[in-house]
Amino acid sequence: MSHLTGDNKSYAKMKLVRTLRWENDLPTPIKKDSSYKPIVRKERKFSKLKIPKSIQANLPFTSKPKLEKARQRKSYDQKRAVVMTDKQRRTVTLLQELATIKRDKGKKRKEKLVERQKQYKERLAAEEQQRSTRIRAQMKEVYRARGKEEKRKAAAQNRVRPEPKRRKDRD
């Protein structure tokens, strides 16, 4: 005889842990490690970008650093002279020129895009105007034809049909 078939009435199945907790009114245990805690991170402080005076002189006005507070102590760069080699200076100049060219191309591309969008909107407006004019003309024609038809029907209903003319030769 097998316990799986259910023929044996004396066999008691095992209860689930959840069922036992519910019957005995026990709460679900909570592990401290499993509970959520707020994440506390200390705020990061970033040092400001320092641009050497020689590079600042070559920068356009918009890229130059604006008025900043005077430092109380000399910074590391101020204590030590930063001397760039000719190759480094040429590299920095080249990168700036490339960035300027890229920015100018981007402005031109954006201006062209704005112009194309403007032309497209104008074309759509003109097409919409033509479409509305055409639809208005078609509806006018439809209403005119409908009016004629109604007028003809009204005249047909009010009119008494004359008797057909008889030929004199048949009498």
mmCIF file of C-alpha atoms in Angstrom, residues 41-131:
data_model
loop_
_atom_site.group_PDB
_atom_site.id
_atom_site.type_symbol
_atom_site.label_atom_id
_atom_site.label_comp_id
_atom_site.label_asym_id
_atom_site.label_seq_id
_atom_site.Cartn_x
_atom_site.Cartn_y
_atom_site.Cartn_z
ATOM 1 C CA ARG A 41 27.921 58.189 1.329
ATOM 2 C CA LYS A 42 30.185 61.076 2.094
ATOM 3 C CA GLU A 43 29.944 63.872 -0.428
ATOM 4 C CA ARG A 44 32.733 63.948 -2.984
ATOM 5 C CA LYS A 45 34.621 67.172 -3.509
ATOM 6 C CA PHE A 46 36.248 67.783 -6.831
ATOM 7 C CA SER A 47 39.075 70.208 -7.301
ATOM 8 C CA LYS A 48 38.603 72.934 -9.882
ATOM 9 C CA LEU A 49 40.100 72.698 -13.326
ATOM 10 C CA LYS A 50 43.363 74.605 -13.512
ATOM 11 C CA ILE A 51 44.363 76.101 -16.862
ATOM 12 C CA PRO A 52 47.892 77.450 -17.273
ATOM 13 C CA LYS A 53 48.219 81.169 -18.115
ATOM 14 C CA SER A 54 49.968 80.438 -21.406
ATOM 15 C CA ILE A 55 47.017 78.348 -22.590
ATOM 16 C CA GLN A 56 44.504 80.903 -21.258
ATOM 17 C CA ALA A 57 46.094 83.557 -23.452
ATOM 18 C CA ASN A 58 45.378 81.452 -26.562
ATOM 19 C CA LEU A 59 41.783 80.593 -25.593
ATOM 20 C CA PRO A 60 38.797 82.504 -26.995
ATOM 21 C CA PHE A 61 37.047 84.778 -24.507
ATOM 22 C CA THR A 62 34.115 82.426 -23.933
ATOM 23 C CA SER A 63 36.446 79.607 -22.918
ATOM 24 C CA LYS A 64 38.560 81.672 -20.510
ATOM 25 C CA PRO A 65 37.966 81.048 -16.819
ATOM 26 C CA LYS A 66 35.988 83.858 -15.218
ATOM 27 C CA LEU A 67 36.691 85.676 -11.989
ATOM 28 C CA GLU A 68 37.495 83.236 -9.230
ATOM 29 C CA LYS A 69 38.301 83.797 -5.566
ATOM 30 C CA ALA A 70 41.942 84.372 -4.777
ATOM 31 C CA ARG A 71 43.507 81.423 -3.016
ATOM 32 C CA GLN A 72 44.800 81.762 0.509
ATOM 33 C CA ARG A 73 47.634 79.342 -0.090
ATOM 34 C CA LYS A 74 49.580 78.718 -3.240
ATOM 35 C CA SER A 75 48.478 75.657 -5.133
ATOM 36 C CA TYR A 76 50.752 72.881 -6.285
ATOM 37 C CA ASP A 77 50.849 74.325 -9.809
ATOM 38 C CA GLN A 78 51.729 77.768 -8.485
ATOM 39 C CA LYS A 79 54.582 76.365 -6.435
ATOM 40 C CA ARG A 80 55.964 74.413 -9.364
ATOM 41 C CA ALA A 81 56.346 75.910 -12.798
ATOM 42 C CA VAL A 82 54.436 74.045 -15.478
ATOM 43 C CA VAL A 83 56.498 74.283 -18.625
ATOM 44 C CA MET A 84 55.152 72.689 -21.755
ATOM 45 C CA THR A 85 57.394 71.519 -24.507
ATOM 46 C CA ASP A 86 56.904 72.761 -28.047
ATOM 47 C CA LYS A 87 55.268 69.471 -28.998
ATOM 48 C CA GLN A 88 52.798 69.698 -26.098
ATOM 49 C CA ARG A 89 52.002 73.306 -26.964
ATOM 50 C CA ARG A 90 51.389 72.401 -30.627
ATOM 51 C CA THR A 91 49.216 69.466 -29.543
ATOM 52 C CA VAL A 92 47.073 71.671 -27.294
ATOM 53 C CA THR A 93 46.741 74.292 -30.053
ATOM 54 C CA LEU A 94 45.778 71.650 -32.594
ATOM 55 C CA LEU A 95 43.152 70.176 -30.264
ATOM 56 C CA GLN A 96 41.677 73.627 -29.666
ATOM 57 C CA GLU A 97 41.554 74.324 -33.403
ATOM 58 C CA LEU A 98 39.876 70.971 -34.040
ATOM 59 C CA ALA A 99 37.325 71.666 -31.313
ATOM 60 C CA THR A 100 36.610 75.094 -32.827
ATOM 61 C CA ILE A 101 36.178 73.602 -36.312
ATOM 62 C CA LYS A 102 33.852 70.918 -34.956
ATOM 63 C CA ARG A 103 31.796 73.514 -33.091
ATOM 64 C CA ASP A 104 31.521 75.720 -36.203
ATOM 65 C CA LYS A 105 30.459 72.766 -38.357
ATOM 66 C CA GLY A 106 27.866 71.843 -35.745
ATOM 67 C CA LYS A 107 26.473 75.403 -35.790
ATOM 68 C CA LYS A 108 26.268 75.388 -39.597
ATOM 69 C CA ARG A 109 24.596 71.973 -39.575
ATOM 70 C CA LYS A 110 22.059 73.169 -37.017
ATOM 71 C CA GLU A 111 21.341 76.341 -39.020
ATOM 72 C CA LYS A 112 20.775 74.249 -42.160
ATOM 73 C CA LEU A 113 18.471 71.943 -40.222
ATOM 74 C CA VAL A 114 16.450 74.884 -38.910
ATOM 75 C CA GLU A 115 16.214 76.310 -42.450
ATOM 76 C CA ARG A 116 15.089 72.942 -43.874
ATOM 77 C CA GLN A 117 12.467 72.602 -41.139
ATOM 78 C CA LYS A 118 11.218 76.122 -41.863
ATOM 79 C CA GLN A 119 10.925 75.390 -45.597
ATOM 80 C CA TYR A 120 9.176 72.088 -44.855
ATOM 81 C CA LYS A 121 6.629 73.800 -42.595
ATOM 82 C CA GLU A 122 6.007 76.460 -45.249
ATOM 83 C CA ARG A 123 5.489 73.752 -47.883
ATOM 84 C CA LEU A 124 3.084 71.873 -45.601
ATOM 85 C CA ALA A 125 1.147 75.081 -44.928
ATOM 86 C CA ALA A 126 0.876 75.786 -48.672
ATOM 87 C CA GLU A 127 -0.293 72.216 -49.366
ATOM 88 C CA GLU A 128 -2.843 72.456 -46.565
ATOM 89 C CA GLN A 129 -4.109 75.747 -48.011
ATOM 90 C CA GLN A 130 -4.477 74.191 -51.483
ATOM 91 C CA ARG A 131 -6.168 71.128 -50.016
#
